[in-house]
Coordinates of C-alpha atoms in Angstrom, one line a residue:
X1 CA 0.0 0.0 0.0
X2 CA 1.5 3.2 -0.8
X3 CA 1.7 6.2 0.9
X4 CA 0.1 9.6 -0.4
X5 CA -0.4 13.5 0.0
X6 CA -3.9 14.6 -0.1
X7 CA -3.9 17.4 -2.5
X8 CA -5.4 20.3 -0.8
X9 CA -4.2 23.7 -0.8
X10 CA -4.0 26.0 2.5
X11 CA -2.2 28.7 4.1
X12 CA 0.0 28.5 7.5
X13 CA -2.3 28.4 10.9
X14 CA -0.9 29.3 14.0
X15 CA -1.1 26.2 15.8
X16 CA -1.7 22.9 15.2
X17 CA -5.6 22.2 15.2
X18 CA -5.8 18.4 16.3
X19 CA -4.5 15.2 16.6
X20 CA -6.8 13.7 13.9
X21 CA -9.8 15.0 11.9
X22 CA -11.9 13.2 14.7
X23 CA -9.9 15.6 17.4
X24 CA -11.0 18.5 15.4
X25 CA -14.5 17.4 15.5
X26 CA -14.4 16.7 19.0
X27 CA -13.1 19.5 20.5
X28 CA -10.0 18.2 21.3
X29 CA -6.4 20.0 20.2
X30 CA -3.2 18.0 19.9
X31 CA 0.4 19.6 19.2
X32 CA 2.0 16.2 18.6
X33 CA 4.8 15.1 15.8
X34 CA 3.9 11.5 14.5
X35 CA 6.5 9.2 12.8
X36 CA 6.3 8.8 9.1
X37 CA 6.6 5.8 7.2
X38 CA 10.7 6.3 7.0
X39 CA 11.3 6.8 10.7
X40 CA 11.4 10.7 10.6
X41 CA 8.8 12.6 13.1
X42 CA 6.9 15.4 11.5
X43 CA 6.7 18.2 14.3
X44 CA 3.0 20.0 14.7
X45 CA 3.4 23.6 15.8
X46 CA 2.2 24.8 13.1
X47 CA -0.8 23.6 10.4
X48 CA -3.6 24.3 7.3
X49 CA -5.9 23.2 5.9
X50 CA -4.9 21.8 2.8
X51 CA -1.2 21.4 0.7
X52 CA 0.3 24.2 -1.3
X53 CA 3.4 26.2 -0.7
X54 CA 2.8 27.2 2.8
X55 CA 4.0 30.4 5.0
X56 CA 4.5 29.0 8.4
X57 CA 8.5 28.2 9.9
X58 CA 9.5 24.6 9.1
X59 CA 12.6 23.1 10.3
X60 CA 15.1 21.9 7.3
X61 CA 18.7 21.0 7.0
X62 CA 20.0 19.2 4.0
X63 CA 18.4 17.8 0.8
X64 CA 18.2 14.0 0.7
X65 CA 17.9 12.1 -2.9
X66 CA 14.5 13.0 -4.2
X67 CA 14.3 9.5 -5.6
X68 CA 13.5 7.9 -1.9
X69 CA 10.0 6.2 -1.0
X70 CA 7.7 9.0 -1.7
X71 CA 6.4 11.0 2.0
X72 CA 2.9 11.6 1.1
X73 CA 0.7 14.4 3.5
X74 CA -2.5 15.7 3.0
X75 CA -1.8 19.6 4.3
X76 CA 1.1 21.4 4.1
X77 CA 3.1 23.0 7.0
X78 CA 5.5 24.9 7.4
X79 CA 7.8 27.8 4.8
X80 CA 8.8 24.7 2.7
X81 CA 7.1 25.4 -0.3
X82 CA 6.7 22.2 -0.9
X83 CA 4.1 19.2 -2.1
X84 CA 4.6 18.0 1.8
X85 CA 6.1 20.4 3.2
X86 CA 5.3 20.6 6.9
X87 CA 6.5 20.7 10.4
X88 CA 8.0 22.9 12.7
X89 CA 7.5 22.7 16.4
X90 CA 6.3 25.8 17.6
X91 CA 9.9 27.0 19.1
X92 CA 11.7 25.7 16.0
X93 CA 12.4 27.9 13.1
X94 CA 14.5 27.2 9.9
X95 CA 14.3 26.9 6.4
X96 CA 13.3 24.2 3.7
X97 CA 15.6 22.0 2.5
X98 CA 17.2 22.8 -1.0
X99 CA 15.5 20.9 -3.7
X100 CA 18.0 18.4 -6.0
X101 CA 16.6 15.9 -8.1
X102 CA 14.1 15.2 -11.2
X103 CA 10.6 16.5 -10.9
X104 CA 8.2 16.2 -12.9
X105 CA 7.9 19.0 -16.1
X106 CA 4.6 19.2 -15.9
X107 CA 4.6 21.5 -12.1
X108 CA 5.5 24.9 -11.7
X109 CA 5.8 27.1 -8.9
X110 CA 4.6 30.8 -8.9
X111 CA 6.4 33.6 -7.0
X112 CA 4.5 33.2 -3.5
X113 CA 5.7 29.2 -3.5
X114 CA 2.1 27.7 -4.5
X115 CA 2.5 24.6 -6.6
X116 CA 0.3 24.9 -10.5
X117 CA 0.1 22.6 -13.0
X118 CA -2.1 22.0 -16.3
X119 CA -3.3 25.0 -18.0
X120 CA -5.9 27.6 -16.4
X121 CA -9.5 28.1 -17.4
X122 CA -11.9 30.5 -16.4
X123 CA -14.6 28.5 -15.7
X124 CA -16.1 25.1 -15.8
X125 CA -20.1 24.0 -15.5
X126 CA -20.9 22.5 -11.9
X127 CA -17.3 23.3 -10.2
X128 CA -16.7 25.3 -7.5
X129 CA -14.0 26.7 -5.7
X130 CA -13.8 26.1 -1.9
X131 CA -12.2 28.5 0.9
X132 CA -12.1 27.7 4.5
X133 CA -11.0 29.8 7.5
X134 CA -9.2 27.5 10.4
X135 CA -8.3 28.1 13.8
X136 CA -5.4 31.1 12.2
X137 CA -5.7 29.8 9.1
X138 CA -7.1 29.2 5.7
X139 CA -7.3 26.3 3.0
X140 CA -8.7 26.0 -0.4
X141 CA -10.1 22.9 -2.7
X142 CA -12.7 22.4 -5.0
X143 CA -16.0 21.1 -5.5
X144 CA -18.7 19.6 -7.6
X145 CA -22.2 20.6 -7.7
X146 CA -25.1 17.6 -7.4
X147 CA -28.0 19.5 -7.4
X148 CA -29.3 23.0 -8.7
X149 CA -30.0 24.5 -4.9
X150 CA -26.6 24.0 -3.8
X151 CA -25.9 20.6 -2.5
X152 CA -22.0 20.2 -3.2
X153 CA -19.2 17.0 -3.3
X154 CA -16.1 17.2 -2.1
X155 CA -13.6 15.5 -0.2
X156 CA -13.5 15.5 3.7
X157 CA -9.7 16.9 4.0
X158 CA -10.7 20.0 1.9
X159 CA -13.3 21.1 4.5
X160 CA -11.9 19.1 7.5
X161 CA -11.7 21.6 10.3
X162 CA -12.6 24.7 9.1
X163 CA -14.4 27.1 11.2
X164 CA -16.3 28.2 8.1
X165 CA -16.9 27.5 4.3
X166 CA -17.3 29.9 1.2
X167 CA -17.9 28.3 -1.6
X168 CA -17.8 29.8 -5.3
X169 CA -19.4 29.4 -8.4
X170 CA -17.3 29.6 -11.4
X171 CA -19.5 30.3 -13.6
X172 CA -21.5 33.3 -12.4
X173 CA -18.7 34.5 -9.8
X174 CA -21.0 34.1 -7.3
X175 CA -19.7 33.5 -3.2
X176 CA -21.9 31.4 -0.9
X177 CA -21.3 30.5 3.2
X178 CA -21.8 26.5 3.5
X179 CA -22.3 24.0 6.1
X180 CA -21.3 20.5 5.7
X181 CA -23.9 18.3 5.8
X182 CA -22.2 14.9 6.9
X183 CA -19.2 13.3 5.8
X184 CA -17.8 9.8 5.3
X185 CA -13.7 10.3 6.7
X186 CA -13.2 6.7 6.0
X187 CA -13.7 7.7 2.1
X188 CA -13.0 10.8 2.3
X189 CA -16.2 12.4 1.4
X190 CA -18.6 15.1 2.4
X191 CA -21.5 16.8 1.1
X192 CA -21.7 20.7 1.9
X193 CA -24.9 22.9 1.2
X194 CA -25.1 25.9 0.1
X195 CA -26.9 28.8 1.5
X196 CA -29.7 30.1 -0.4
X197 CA -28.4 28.6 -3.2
X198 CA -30.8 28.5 -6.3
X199 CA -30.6 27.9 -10.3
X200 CA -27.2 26.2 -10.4
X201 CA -26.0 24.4 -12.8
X202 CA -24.2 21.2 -12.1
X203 CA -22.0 18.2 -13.1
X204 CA -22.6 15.2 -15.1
X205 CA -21.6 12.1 -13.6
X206 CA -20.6 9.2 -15.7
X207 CA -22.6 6.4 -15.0
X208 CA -19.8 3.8 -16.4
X209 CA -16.5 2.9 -14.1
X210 CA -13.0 4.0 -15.5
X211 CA -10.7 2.1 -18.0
X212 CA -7.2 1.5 -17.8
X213 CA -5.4 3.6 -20.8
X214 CA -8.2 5.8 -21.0
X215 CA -7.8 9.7 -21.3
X216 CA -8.9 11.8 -18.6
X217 CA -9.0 15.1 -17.8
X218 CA -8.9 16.8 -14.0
X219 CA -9.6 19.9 -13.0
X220 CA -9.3 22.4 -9.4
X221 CA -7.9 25.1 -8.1
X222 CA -3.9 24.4 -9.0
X223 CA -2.2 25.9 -6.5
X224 CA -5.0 27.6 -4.6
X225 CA -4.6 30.5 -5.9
X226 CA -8.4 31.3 -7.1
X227 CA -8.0 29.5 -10.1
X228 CA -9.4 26.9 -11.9
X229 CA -6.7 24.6 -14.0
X230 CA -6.9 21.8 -15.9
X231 CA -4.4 18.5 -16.6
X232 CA -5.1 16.4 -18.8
X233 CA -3.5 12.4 -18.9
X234 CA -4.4 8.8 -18.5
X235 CA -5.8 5.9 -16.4
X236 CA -2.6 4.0 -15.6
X237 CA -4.4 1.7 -13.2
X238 CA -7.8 0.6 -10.9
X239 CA -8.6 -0.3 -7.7
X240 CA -5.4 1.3 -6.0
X241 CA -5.0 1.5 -2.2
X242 CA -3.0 4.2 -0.6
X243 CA -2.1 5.5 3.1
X244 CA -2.8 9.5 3.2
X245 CA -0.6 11.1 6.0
X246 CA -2.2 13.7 7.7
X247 CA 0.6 16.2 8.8
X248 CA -1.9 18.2 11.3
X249 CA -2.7 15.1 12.2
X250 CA -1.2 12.6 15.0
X251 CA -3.5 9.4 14.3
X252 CA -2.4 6.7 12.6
X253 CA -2.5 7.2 8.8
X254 CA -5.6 6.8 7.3
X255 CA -6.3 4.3 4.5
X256 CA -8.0 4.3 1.3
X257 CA -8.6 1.7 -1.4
X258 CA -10.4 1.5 -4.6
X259 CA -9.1 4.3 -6.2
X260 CA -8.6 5.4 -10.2
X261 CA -4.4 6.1 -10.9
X262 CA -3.8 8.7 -13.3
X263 CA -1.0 9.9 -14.8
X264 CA -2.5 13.6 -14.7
X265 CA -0.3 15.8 -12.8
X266 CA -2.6 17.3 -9.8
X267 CA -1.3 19.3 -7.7
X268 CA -2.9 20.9 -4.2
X269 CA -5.8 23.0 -4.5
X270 CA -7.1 20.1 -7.0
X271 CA -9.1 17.9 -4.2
X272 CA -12.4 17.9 -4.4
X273 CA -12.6 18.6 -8.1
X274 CA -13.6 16.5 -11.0
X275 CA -11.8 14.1 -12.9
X276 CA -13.6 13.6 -16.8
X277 CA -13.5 10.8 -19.3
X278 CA -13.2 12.4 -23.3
X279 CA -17.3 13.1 -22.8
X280 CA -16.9 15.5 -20.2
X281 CA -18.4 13.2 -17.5
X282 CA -17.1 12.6 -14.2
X283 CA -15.7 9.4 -13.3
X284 CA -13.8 10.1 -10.3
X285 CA -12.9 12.9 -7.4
X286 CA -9.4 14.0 -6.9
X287 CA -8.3 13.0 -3.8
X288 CA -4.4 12.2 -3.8
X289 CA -1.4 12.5 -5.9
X290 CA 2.5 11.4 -5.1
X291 CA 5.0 13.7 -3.8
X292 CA 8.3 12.8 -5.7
X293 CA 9.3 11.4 -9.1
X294 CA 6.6 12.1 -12.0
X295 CA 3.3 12.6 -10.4
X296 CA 0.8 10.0 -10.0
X297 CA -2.8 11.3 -9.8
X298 CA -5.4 9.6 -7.4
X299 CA -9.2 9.8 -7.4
X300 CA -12.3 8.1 -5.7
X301 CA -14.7 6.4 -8.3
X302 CA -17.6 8.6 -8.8
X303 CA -19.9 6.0 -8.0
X304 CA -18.7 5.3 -4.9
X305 CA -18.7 9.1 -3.9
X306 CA -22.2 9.6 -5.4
X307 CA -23.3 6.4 -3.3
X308 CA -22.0 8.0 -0.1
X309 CA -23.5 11.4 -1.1
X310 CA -26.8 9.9 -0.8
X311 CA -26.4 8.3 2.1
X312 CA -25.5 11.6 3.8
X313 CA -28.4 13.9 2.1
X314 CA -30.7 10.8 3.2
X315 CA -29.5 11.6 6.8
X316 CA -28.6 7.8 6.8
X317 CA -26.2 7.3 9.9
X318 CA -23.6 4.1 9.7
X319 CA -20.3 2.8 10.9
X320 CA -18.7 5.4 8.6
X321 CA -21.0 8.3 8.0
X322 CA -21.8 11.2 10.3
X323 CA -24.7 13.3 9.9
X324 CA -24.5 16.9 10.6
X325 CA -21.9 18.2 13.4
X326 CA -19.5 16.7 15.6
X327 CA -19.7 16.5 19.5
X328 CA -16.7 18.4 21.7
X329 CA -15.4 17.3 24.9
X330 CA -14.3 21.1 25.0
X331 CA -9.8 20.7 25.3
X332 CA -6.9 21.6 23.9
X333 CA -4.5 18.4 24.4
X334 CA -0.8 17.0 23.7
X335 CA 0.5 13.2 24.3
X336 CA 1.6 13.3 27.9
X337 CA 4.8 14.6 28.8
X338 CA 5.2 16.4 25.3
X339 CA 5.0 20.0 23.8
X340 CA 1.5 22.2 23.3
X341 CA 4.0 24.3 21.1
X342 CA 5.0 22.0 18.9
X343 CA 8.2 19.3 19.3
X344 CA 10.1 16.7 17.5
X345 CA 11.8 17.2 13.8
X346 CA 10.7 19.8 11.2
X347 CA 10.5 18.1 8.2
X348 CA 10.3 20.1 4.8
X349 CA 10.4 19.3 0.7
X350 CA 11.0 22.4 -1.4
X351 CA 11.0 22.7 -5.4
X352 CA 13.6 24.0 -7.5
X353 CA 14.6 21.9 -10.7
X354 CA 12.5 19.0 -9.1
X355 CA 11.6 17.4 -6.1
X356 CA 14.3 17.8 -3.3
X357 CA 13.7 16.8 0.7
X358 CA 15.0 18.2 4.1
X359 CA 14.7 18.0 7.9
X360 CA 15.9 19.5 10.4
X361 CA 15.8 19.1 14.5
X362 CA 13.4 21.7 15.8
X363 CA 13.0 20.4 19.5
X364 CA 13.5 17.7 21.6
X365 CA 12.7 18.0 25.1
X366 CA 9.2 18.2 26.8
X367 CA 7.4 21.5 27.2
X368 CA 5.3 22.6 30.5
X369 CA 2.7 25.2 29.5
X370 CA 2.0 26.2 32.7
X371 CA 5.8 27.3 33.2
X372 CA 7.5 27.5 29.9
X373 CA 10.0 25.5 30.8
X374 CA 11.6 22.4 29.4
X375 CA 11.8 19.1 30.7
X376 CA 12.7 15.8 29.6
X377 CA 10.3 13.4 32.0
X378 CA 7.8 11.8 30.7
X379 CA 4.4 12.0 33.0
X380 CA 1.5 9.7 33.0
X381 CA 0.2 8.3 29.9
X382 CA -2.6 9.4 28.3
X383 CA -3.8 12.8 26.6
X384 CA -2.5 16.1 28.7
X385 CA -4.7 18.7 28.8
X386 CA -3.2 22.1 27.7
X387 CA -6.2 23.9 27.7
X388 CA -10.1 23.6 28.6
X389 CA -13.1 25.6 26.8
X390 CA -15.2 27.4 29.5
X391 CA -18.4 26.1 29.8
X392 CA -17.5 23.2 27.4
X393 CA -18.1 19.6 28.8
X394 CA -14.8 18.8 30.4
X395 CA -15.1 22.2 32.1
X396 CA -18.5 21.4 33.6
X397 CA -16.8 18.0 34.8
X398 CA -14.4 19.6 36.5
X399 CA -11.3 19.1 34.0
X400 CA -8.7 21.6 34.5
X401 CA -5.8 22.4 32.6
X402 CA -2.8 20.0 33.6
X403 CA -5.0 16.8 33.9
X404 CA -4.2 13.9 32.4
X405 CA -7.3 11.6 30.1
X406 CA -6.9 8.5 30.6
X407 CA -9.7 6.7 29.9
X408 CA -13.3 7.0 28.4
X409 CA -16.1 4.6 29.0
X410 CA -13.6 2.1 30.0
X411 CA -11.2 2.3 27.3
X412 CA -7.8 3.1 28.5
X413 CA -6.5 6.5 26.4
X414 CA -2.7 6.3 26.0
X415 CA -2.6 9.3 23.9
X416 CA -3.9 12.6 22.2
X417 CA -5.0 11.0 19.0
X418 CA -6.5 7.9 21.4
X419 CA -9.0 10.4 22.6
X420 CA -9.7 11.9 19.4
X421 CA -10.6 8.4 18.1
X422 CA -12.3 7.6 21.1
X423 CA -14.7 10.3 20.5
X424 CA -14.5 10.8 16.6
X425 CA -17.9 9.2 16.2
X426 CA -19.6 10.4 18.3
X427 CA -23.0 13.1 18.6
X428 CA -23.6 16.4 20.2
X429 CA -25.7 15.1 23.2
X430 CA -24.2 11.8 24.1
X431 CA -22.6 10.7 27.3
X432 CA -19.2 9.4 28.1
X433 CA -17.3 8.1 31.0
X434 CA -14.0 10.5 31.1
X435 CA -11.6 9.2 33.3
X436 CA -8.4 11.9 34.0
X437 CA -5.7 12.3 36.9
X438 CA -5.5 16.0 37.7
X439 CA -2.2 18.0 38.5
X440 CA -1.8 17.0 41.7
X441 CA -2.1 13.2 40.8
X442 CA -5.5 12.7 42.3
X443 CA -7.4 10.4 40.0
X444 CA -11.2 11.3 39.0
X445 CA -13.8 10.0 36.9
X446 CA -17.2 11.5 35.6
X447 CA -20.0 11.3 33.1
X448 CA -20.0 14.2 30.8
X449 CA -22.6 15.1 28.2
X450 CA -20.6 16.0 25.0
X451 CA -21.3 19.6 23.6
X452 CA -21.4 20.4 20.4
X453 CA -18.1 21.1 18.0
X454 CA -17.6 24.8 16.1
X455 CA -15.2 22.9 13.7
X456 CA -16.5 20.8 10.9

């Protein structure tokens, strides 16, 4: 199974939002570096939403051969302008890593460090460009029209936790504020409506599955810079299973499979867009592309998207799709013992004449946010809390900043992105068993009524 970048685009944030989409949804913040699939530790002081050239600090040292096993992410952090470039722990500054290496011809890179590729259009029937606003910061994608009053495809990562959604037409040039109506994270899907949306026009989806060899066209916002491009190339293979590495993320990497491979060169800013067959139909969704060598594109069959899509507009609740907003425990949290600034190794890819690599040490020790100061103990395990919402559940449970979670309904919590995937799935309104050992060391345990989450 290979390992991907979800194509995205976004600006720097100011911290890290959460340990895993589910985190975000549930209220709860991690600043935690998680190891990659070569051993290096991607540091999360800093984050977006989405994968262009981004403006926060990432830690870099030397270039590395841009022919190793590709490090795929789906946002980008850090001033590596780079398909993946992320990291920096939040005390950890530097530069990205000079770029050596072969790239592929078809990418570009405009003066601000955004990534483009294909050629630009001005508009196409049924796609829309998609903005969000983080916690201090901002991505961009795309997305595909279903029906005339505004119901929208996307994926999940492009509007994964924003604070709010514009969406805009670009055809008429029109802006809309959207909600997401539920989303599938296992497939990466979500539906968003559009307010007072009427008279749109949308796509055409292909009713027949892709072909190997076949041409294909797809199409987003290259780049994210307001912008709709196209690339064209060909179905190279079906059925392809990938692991998409979150770098705002410290879960486990999440895993898709089914997926169209495409020789198209997509870029970030392209998720959520369309990929079309010679008729102009949609067979797939960009979702993915590789981060080194010539660029392998990576969409979800439009069939399997639609599928979902209904499933969500039907309100239809399963294993894998949530309906309408997240619940919030209501805390900001790090692994125990670690930084709420950010920690570990910067890691950074930069382009010049191609794809070049480079990491750097940004920090090493723990970090007490109470004091400021460093330490290199390691405290009880589970997931510390930095930070508690007033009025949010924990608060009304009597949570306090420098408590450990340990447990919930049972289920021991050994870290930040434990928690979040304790609680990803669950509703505004439900009731958990939270069990957490406060500063002091004096172990507690209460039943909390989850609130509801302000990030999608």
């Amino acid at each position: 199974m290979k390992t991907t970048t979800k194509i995205t685009a976004g600006a720097a944030a100011a911290v890290a939002l959460a340990a895993a989409p589910g985190a975000i949804a549930t209220g709860v913040q991690a600043y935690e570096g998680r190891s990659a699939a070569d051993g290096t530790t991607s540091a999360q002081g800093s984050a977006t939403q989405g994968s262009t050239g981004s403006t926060g600090s990432a830690d870099a040292g030397s270039s590395a051969d841009a022919t190793q096993t590709p490090q795929w992410t789906r946002r980008n952090v850090g001033n590596g302008y780079g398909y993946e470039s992320y990291g920096s722990g939040g005390t950890g500054t530097g530069s990205a890593g000079s770029s050596t290496g072969s790239g592929s011809s078809g990418v570009s890179q405009t003066a601000d460090g955004s990534l483009v590729s294909g050629t630009p259009i001005t508009s196409m029937k049924g796609v829309v460009l998609i903005d969000t606003v983080l916690d201090g910061g901002e991505g961009k994608g795309t997305g595909m029209v279903l029906t005339s009053d505004g119901e929208v495809l996307t994926n999940y990562h492009v509007v994964d936790g924003s604070t709010s959604i514009t969406v805009t037409d670009t055809v008429s040039g029109k802006t809309y504020q959207a909600s997401v109506v539920g989303h599938d994270e296992t497939h990466d899907i979500a539906v968003l409506q559009l307010k007072d949306a009427s008279g749109l026009a949308t796509v055409n989806l292909s009713q027949t599955t892709a072909q190997v060899g076949a041409a294909v066209t797809a199409v987003g916002q290259g780049g994210g810079q307001g912008t709709l491009y196209q690339v064209s190339g060909t179905v190279s293979a079906l059925g392809q299973s990938i692991t998409a590495q979150d770098s705002s993320s410290a879960s486990s990497a999440e895993k898709l499979t089914g997926l169209i491979q495409t020789t198209a060169d997509v870029v970030p800013g392209y998720s959520g867009g369309p990929l079309l067959d010679t008729d102009g139909q949609v067979i797939g969704i960009d979702t993915a592309a590789s981060s080194s060598g010539d660029i392998d594109g990576y969409a979800v069959p439009i069939t399997e998207a639609k599928s979902i899509a209904d499933q969500i507009v039907a309100g239809t609740r399963t294993a894998t799709v949530h309906i309408g907003p997240r619940a919030a425990l209501g805390v900001q949290v790090t692994d125990s013992g670690s930084s709420a600034s950010g920690y570990g190794q910067g890691y950074g890819q930069s382009y010049g004449q191609g794809y070049g690599r480079g990491s750097g040490q940004s920090y090493g020790q723990g970090y007490d946010p109470q004091s400021g100061s460093t330490n290199s103990t390691t405290s009880t395990s589970g997931a510390a809390v930095a930070e508690v919402v007033s009025g949010s559940a924990a608060a009304k449970a009597g949570i306090t900043a420098g408590s450990t979670i340990t447990a919930v309904d049972g289920q021991s919590v050994a870290s930040a992105a434990a928690l979040s995937s304790e609680l990803s799935d669950d509703y505004p309104g439900t009731s958990v068993k939270v069990t957490w050992t406060d500063a002091s060391g004096t172990a507690h345990t209460a039943t909390v009524t989850l609130g509801t989450s302000t990030v999608n």
